[in-house]
CSV table of C-alpha atoms in Angstrom, one decimal:
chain,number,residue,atom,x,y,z
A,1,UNK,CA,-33.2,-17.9,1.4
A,2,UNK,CA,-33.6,-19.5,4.4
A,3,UNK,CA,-31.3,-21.7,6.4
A,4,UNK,CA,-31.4,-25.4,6.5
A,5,UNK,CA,-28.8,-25.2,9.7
A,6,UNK,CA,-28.6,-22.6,11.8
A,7,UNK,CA,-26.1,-21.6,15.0
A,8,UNK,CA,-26.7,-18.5,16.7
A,9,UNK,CA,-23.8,-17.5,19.3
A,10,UNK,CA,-23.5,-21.0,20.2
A,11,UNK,CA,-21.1,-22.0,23.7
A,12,UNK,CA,-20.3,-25.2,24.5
A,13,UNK,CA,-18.9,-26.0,27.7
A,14,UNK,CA,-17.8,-29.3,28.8
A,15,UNK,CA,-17.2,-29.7,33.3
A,16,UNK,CA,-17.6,-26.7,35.4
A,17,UNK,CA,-15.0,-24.3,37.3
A,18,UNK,CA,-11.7,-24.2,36.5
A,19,UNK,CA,-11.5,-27.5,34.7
A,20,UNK,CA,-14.2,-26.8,32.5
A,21,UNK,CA,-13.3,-26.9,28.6
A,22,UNK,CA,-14.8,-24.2,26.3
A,23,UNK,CA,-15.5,-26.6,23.2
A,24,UNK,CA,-17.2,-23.7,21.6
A,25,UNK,CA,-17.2,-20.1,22.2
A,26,UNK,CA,-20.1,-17.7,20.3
A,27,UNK,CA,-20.3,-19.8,17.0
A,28,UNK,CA,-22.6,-17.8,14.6
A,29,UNK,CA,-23.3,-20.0,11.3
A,30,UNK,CA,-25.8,-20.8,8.7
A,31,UNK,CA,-26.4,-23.1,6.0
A,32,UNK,CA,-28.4,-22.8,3.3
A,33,UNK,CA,-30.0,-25.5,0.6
A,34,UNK,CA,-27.1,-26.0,-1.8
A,35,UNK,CA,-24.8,-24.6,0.2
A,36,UNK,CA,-21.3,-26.7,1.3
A,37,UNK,CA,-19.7,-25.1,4.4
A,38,UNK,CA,-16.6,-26.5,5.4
A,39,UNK,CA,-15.1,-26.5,9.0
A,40,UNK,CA,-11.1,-26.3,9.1
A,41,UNK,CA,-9.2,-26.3,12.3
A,42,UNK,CA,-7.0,-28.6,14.2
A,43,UNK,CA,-7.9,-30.9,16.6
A,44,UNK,CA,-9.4,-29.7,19.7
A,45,UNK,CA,-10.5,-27.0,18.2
A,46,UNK,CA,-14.1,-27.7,18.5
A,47,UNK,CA,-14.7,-29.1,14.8
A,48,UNK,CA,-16.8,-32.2,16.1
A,49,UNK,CA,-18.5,-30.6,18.7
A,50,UNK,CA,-19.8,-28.2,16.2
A,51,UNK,CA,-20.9,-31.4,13.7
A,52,UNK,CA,-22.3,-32.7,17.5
A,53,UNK,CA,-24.3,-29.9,18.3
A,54,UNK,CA,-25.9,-28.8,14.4
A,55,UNK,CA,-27.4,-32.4,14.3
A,56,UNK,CA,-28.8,-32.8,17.3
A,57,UNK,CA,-26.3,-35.0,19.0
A,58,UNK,CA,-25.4,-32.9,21.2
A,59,UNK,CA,-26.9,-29.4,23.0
A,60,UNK,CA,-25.1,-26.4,23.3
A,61,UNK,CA,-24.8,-24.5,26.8
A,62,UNK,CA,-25.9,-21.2,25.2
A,63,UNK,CA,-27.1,-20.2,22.3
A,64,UNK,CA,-29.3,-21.8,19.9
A,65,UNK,CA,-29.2,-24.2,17.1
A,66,UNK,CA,-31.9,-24.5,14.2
A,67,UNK,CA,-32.4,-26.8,11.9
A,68,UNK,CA,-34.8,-26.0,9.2
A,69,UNK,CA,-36.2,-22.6,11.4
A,70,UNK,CA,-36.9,-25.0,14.2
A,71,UNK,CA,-34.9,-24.2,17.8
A,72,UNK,CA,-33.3,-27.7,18.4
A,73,UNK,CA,-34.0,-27.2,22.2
A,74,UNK,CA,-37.5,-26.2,22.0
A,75,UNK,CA,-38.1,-29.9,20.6
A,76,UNK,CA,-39.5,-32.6,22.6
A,77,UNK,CA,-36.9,-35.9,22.5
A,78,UNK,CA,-39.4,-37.3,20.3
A,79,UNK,CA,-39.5,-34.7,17.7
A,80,UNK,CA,-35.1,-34.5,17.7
A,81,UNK,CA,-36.0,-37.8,17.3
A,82,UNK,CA,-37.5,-37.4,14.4
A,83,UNK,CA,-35.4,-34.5,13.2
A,84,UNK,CA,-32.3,-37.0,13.2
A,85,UNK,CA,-34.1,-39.1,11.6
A,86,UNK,CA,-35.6,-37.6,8.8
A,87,UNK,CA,-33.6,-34.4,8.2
A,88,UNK,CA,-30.3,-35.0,9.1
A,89,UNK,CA,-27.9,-37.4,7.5
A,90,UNK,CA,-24.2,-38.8,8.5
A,91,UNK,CA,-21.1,-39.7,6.5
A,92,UNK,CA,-18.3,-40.3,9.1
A,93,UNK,CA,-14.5,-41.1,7.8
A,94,UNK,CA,-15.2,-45.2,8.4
A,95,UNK,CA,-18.2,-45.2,6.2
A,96,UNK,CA,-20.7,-46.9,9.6
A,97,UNK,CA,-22.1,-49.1,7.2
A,98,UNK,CA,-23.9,-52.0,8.4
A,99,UNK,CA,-21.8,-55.7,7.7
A,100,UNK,CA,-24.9,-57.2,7.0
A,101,UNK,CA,-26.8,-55.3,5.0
A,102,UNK,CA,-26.8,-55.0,1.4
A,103,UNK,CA,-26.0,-51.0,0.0
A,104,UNK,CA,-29.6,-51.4,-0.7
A,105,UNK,CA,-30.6,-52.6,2.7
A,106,UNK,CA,-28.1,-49.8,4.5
A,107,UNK,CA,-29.4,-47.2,2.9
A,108,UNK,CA,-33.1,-48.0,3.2
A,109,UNK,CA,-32.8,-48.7,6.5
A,110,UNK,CA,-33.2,-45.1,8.1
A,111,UNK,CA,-36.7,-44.9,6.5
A,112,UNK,CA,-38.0,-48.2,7.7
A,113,UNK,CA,-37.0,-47.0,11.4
A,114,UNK,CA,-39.3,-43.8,10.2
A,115,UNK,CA,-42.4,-46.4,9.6
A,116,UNK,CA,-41.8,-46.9,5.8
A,117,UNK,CA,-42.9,-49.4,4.6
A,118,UNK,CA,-40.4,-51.7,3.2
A,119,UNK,CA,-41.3,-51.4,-0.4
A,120,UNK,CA,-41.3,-47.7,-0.5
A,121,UNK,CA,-38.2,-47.5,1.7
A,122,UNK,CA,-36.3,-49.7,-1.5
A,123,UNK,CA,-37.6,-47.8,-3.8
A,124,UNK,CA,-36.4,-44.4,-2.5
A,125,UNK,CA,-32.7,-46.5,-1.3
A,126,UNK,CA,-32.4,-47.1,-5.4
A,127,UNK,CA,-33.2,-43.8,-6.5
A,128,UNK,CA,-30.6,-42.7,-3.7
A,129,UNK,CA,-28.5,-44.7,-5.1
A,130,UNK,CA,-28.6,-44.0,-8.2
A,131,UNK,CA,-28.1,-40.3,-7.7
A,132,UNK,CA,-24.6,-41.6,-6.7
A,133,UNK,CA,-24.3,-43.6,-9.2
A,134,UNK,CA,-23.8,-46.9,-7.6
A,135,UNK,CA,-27.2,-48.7,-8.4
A,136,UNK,CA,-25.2,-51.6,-9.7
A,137,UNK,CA,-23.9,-52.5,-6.5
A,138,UNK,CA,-27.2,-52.6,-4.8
A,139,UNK,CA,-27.0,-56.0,-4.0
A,140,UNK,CA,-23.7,-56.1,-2.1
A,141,UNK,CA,-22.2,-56.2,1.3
A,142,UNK,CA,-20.1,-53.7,2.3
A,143,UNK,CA,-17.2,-56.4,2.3
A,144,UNK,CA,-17.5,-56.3,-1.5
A,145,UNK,CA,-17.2,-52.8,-1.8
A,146,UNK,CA,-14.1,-50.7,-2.4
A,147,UNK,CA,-14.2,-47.8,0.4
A,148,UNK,CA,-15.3,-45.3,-2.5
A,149,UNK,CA,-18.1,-47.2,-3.0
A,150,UNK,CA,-18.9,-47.7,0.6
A,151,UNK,CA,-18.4,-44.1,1.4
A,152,UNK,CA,-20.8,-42.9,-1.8
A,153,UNK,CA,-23.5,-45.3,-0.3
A,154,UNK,CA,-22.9,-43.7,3.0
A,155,UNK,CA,-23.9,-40.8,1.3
A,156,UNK,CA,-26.8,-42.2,-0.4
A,157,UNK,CA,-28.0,-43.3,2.8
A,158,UNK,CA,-27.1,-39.7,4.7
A,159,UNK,CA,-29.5,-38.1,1.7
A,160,UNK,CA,-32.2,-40.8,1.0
A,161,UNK,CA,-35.7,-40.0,1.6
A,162,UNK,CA,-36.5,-36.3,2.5
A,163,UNK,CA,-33.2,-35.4,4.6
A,164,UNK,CA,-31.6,-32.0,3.4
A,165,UNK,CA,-28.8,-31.8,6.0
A,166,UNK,CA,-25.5,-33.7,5.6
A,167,UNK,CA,-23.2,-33.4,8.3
A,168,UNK,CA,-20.3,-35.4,6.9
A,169,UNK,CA,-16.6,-35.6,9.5
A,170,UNK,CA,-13.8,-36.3,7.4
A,171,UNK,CA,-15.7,-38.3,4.9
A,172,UNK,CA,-12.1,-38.8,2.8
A,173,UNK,CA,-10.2,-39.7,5.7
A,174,UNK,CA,-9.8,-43.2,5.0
A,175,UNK,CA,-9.5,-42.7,1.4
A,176,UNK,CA,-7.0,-42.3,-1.5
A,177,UNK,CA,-6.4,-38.8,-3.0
A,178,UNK,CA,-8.3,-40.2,-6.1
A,179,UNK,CA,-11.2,-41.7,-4.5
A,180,UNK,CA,-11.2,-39.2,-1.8
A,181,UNK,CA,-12.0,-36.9,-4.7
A,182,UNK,CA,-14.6,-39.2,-6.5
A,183,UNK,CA,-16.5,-38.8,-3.1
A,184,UNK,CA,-16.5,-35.0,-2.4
A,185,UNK,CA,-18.2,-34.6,-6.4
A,186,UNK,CA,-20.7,-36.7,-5.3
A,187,UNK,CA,-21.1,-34.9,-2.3
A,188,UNK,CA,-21.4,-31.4,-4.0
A,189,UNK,CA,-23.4,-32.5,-6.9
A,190,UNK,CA,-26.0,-33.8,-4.2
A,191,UNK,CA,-26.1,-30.5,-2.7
A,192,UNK,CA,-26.2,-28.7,-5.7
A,193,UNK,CA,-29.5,-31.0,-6.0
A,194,UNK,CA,-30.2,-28.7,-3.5
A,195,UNK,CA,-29.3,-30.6,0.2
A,196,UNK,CA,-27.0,-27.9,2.6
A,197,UNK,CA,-24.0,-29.4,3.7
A,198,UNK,CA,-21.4,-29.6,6.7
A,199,UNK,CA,-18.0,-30.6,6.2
A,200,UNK,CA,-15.4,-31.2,8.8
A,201,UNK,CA,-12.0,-31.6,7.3
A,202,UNK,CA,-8.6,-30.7,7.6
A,203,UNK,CA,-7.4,-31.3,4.1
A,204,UNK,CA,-7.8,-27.7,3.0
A,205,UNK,CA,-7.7,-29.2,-0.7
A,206,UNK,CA,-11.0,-30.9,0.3
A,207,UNK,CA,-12.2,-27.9,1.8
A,208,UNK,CA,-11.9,-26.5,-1.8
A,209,UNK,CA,-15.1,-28.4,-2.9
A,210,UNK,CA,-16.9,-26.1,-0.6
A,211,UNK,CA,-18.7,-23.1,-1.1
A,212,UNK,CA,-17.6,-20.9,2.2
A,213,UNK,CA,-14.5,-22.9,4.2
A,214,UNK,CA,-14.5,-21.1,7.9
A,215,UNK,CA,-11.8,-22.2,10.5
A,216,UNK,CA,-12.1,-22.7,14.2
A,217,UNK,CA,-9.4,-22.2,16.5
A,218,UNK,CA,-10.3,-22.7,20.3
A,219,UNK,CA,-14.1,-23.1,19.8
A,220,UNK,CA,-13.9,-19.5,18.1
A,221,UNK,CA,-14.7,-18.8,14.0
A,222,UNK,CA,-11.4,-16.8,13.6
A,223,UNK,CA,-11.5,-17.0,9.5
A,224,UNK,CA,-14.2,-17.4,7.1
A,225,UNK,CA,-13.6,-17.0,3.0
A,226,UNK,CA,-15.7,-18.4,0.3
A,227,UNK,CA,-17.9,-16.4,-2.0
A,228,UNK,CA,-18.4,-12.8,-0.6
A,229,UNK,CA,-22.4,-12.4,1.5
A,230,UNK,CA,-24.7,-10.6,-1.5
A,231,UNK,CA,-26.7,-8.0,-0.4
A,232,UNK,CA,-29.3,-9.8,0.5
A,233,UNK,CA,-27.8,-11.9,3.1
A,234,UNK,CA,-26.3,-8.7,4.6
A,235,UNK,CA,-30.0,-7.5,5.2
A,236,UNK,CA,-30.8,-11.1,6.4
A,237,UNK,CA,-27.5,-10.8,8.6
A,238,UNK,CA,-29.0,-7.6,10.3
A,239,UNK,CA,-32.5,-8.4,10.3
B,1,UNK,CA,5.9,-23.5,-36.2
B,2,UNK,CA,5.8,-19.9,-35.9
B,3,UNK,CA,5.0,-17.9,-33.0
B,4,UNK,CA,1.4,-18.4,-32.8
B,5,UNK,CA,0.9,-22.1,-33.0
B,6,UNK,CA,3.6,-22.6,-30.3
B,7,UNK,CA,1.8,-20.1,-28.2
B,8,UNK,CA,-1.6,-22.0,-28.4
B,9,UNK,CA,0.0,-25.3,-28.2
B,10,UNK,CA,1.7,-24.3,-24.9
B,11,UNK,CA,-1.6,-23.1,-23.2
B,12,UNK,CA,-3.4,-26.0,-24.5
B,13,UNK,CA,-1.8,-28.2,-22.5
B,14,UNK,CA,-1.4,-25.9,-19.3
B,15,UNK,CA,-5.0,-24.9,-19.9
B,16,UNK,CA,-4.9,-21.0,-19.6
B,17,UNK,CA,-3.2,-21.3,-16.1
B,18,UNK,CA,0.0,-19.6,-17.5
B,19,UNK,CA,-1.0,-17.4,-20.0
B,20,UNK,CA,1.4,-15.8,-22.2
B,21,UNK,CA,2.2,-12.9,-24.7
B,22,UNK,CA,3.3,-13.2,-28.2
B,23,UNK,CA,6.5,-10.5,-27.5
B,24,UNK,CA,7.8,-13.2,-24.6
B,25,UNK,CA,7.4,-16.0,-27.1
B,26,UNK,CA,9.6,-14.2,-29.5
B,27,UNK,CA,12.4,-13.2,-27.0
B,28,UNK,CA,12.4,-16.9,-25.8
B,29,UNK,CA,12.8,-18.0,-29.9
B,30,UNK,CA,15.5,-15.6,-30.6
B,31,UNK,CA,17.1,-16.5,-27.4
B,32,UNK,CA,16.7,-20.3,-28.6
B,33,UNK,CA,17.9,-19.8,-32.3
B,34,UNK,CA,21.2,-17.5,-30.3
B,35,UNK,CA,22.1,-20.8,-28.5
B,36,UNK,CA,21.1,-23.2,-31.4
B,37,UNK,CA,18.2,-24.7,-30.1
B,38,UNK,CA,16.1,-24.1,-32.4
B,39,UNK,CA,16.6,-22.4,-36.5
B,40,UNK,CA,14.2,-19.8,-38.4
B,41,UNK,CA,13.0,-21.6,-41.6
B,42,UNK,CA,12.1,-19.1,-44.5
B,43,UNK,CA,9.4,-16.7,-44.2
B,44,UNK,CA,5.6,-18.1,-45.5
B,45,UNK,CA,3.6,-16.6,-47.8
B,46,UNK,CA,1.5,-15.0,-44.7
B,47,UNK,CA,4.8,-13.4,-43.4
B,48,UNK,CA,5.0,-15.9,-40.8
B,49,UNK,CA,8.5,-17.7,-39.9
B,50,UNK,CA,8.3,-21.1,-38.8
B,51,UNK,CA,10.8,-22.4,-36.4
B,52,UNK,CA,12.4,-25.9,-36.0
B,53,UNK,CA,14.3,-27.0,-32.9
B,54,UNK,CA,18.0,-28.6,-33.8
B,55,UNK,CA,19.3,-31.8,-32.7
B,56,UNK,CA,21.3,-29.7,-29.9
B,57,UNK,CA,17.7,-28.5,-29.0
B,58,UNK,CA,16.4,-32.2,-29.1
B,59,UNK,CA,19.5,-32.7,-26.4
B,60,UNK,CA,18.7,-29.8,-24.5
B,61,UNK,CA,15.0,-30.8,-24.0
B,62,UNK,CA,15.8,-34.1,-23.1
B,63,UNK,CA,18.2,-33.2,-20.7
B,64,UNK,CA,15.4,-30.7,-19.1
B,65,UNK,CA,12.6,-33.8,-19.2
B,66,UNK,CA,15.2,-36.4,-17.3
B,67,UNK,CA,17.3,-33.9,-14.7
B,68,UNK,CA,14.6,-33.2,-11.4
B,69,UNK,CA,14.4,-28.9,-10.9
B,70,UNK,CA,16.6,-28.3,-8.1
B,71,UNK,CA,14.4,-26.0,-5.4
B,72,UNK,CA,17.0,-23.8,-5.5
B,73,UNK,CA,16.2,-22.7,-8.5
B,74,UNK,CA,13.2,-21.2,-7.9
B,75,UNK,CA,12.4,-17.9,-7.1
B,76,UNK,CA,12.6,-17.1,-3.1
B,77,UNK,CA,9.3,-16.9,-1.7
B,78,UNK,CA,8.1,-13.8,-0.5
B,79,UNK,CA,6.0,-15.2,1.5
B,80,UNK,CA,8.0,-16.5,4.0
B,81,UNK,CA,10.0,-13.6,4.0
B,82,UNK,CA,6.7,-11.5,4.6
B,83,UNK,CA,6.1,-13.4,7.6
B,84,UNK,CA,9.7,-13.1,8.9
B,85,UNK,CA,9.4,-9.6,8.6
B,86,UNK,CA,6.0,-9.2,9.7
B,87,UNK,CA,7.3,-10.7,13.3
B,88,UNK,CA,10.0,-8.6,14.0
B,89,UNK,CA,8.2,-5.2,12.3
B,90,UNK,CA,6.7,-3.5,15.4
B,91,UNK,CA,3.0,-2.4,14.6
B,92,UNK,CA,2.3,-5.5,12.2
B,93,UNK,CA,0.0,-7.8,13.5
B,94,UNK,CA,1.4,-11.0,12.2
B,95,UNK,CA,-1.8,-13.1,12.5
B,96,UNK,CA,-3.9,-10.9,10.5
B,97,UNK,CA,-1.1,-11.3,7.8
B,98,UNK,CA,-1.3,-15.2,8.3
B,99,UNK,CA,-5.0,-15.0,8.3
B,100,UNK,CA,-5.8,-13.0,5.0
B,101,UNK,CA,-3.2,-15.0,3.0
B,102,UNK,CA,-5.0,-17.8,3.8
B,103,UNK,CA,-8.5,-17.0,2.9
B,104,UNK,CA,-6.8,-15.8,-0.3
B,105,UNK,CA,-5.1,-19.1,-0.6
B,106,UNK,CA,-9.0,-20.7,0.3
B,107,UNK,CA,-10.4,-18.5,-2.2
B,108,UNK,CA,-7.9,-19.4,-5.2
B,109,UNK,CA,-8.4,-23.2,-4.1
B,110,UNK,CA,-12.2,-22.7,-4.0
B,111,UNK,CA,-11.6,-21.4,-7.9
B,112,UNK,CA,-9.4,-23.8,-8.9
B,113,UNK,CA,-11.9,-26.8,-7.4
B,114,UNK,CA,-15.0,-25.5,-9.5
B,115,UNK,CA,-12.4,-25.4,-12.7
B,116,UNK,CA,-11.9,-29.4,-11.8
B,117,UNK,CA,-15.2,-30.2,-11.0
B,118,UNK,CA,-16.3,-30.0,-14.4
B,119,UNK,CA,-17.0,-33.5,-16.4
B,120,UNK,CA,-12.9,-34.8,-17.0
B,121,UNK,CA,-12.4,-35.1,-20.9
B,122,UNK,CA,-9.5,-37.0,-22.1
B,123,UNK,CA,-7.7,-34.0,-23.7
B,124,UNK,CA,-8.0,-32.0,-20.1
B,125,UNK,CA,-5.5,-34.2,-19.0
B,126,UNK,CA,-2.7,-32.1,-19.3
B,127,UNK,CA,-4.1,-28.8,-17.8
B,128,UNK,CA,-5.6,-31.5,-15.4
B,129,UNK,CA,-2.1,-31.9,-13.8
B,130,UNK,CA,-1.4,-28.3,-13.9
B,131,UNK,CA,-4.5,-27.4,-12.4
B,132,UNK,CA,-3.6,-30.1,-9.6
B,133,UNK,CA,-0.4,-29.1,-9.1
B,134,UNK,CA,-2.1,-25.4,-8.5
B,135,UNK,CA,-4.4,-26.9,-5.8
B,136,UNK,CA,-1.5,-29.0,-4.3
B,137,UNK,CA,0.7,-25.9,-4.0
B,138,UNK,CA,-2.5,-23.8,-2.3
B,139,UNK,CA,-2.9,-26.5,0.5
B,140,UNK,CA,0.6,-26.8,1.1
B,141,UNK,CA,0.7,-23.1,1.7
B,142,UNK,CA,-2.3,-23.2,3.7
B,143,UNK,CA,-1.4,-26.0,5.9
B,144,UNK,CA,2.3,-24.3,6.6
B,145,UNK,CA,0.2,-20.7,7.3
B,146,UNK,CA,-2.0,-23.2,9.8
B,147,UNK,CA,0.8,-23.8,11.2
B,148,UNK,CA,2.1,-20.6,12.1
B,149,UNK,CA,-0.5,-19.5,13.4
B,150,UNK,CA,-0.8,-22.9,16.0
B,151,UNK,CA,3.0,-21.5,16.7
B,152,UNK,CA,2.6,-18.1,17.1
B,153,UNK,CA,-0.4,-18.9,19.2
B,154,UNK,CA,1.6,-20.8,21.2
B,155,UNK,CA,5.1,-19.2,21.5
B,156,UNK,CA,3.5,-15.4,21.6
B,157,UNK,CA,0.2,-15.9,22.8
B,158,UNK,CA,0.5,-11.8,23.3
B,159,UNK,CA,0.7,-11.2,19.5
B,160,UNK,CA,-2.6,-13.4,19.0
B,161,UNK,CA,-5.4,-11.1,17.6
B,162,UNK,CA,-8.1,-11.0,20.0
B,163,UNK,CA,-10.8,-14.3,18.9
B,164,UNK,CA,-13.7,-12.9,21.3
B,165,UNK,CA,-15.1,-11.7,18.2
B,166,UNK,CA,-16.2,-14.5,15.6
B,167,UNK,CA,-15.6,-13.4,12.2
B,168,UNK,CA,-19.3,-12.5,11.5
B,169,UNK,CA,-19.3,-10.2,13.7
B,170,UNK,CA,-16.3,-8.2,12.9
B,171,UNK,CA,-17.1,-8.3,9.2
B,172,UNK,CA,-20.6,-6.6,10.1
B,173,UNK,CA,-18.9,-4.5,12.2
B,174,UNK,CA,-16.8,-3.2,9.6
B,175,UNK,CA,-19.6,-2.8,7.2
């Protein structure tokens, strides 16, 4: 199956000589619809550069990232434009909802920046949220949410529309073990819906929602478990 | 109840996570009736002999439900002492230890997350706990093997297996 992410031997370098900082050193990875990866390490260990770099934020100094078969730098600014836009969603530890916009209204709103016309975009903002099952606080501000809720919007909003890619850093972070929880189901039922799915965390009992956990230490993948490759992926591996 | 029923009822509530065979059920209820915990009631017609615990039992268990274990009573882990050993063994690469118990310790965590993330029914509760309990233990021992490998690295940086290679690469290299 193909890959919805895709790094291949990916550096990242940050300043030059003997200052510079080797964020990332020859990260090989890929991510495939329904698949949850999470990324383990502590920090500095190039965790966020990684979430950076697969959606778009960032580019790396070698290598190549590809999302959805499509080299990352081989896009105009307009089309990683519209890569972030469309395909690639966020959920960050503080939720980055907006304070006045209703869960409705936040999560419709990266489809009206698309050109969406505003019914549609509402339409498609319910049905998001309703696959997290929080239609029934539609009409709320994020003041009148608990964080779980906020942070299950924040994933309605990261997945609303056609986006397959969720890059999520420490979506739990700010949450109790109980509603921490709550949050990663939704997350894995949505991509078992079929979204791929990048996880930054360093709660390894989060890490257990995912389907393959790899850990970074220094910018290098020194661990990897999860589900062992099927043959198939090793003939993908050495094509 | 007889052997059987207390077997089930005891994995009902831990939810398979400890399972156990009839024989040690039967040594444990002679051992109880010895100490007069519990007393064999007459046979049934099925050839079956029910048990009843005794008011000393009653004491016993509610002395067990209302004193905290002490964490000395538990078995020594042979982890740790692995790892001890594994640094002073020559010709044992000590991260490679740290690193394969932990994607073991992943792996069993990955298991025991799809076992929770089915639908929560009220009777679960129970093995719920358990099953928590079993995740709680795997992160603790993942976060403490995390953390010897952060010292190792920095305290021996020489015993450090070489992290040129990312792990996709060495696992098709070894393939």
């Amino acid at each position: 199956m193909s890959s919805v992410l895709e790094l291949r031997g990916v550096h990242r370098t940050h300043g030059r000589g003997p200052a510079a900082v080797h964020a990332l050193r020859g990260v090989t990875l890929r991510v495939r619809p329904g698949e949850l990866v999470a990324v383990m390490g502590p920090s500095g260990s190039g965790k966020s550069t990684l979430l950076n770099l697969a959606g778009g934020l960032d580019g790396p100094s070698h290598g190549e990232v590809l999302v959805e078969g499509r080299s990352l730098a081989e896009l105009s600014r307009r089309e990683l434009a519209a890569v972030r836009r469309r395909t690639v969603g966020y959920v960050f530890q503080d939720f980055n909802l907006l304070p006045s916009l209703t869960a409705v209204e936040n999560v419709a709103l990266p489809l009206e920046l698309d050109g969406v016309s505003v019914r549609r975009a509402r339409r498609a903002a319910l049905a998001s949220l309703s696959e997290v099952g929080v239609t029934d606080i539609a009409g709320r501000f994020p003041d009148q949410m608990s964080g779980g809720q906020q942070q299950r919007v924040a994933i309605a909003r990261a997945l609303v529309g056609e986006r397959r890619l969720v890059l999520a850093d420490e979506p739990t972070g700010a949450l109790d073990s109980g509603t921490g929880e709550a949050v990663l189901r939704v997350l894995r039922e949505r991509v078992d819906a079929g979204a791929a799915g990048l996880l930054v965390t360093h709660e390894a009992r989060h890490a257990g929602w995912a389907d393959r956990v790899i850990f970074l230490r220094d910018g290098v993948v020194v661990d990897s478990s999860g589900p062992l490759d099927t043959a198939d992926d090793l003939l993908e591996h050495r094509a | 109840m007889h052997g059987y029923q207390l077997r089930a009822a005891f994995e009902e509530s831990v939810g398979g996570t400890w399972a156990l065979n009839i024989g040690q059920v039967y040594t444990t209820l002679s051992r109880l009736e010895r100490d007069e915990f519990v007393r064999a009631l007459p046979e049934s017609e099925s050839g079956q002999r029910p048990y009843e615990i005794t008011e000393t039992g009653r004491a016993e268990l509610s002395r067990w439900f209302s004193t905290p274990l002490e964490r000395t009573d538990r078995p020594r882990d042979e982890l740790a002492i692995k790892l001890a050993l594994a640094m002073t063994t020559p010709g044992v690469d000590v991260t490679t230890v740290v690193q394969s118990q932990r994607t073991a310790g992943v792996r069993a965590l990955q298991e025991y997350t799809r076992l929770k993330a089915r639908p929560i029914e009220p009777d679960d509760l129970s093995w719920r706990l358990v099953l928590d309990s079993l995740i709680f233990q795997c992160e603790a021992e993942i976060r403490w093997l995390d953390h010897c490998e952060m010292t190792i690295l920095r305290h021996r940086p020489g015993l450090a297996a070489p992290v040129s290679a990312p792990v996709e690469e060495r696992e098709r290299n070894s393939r």
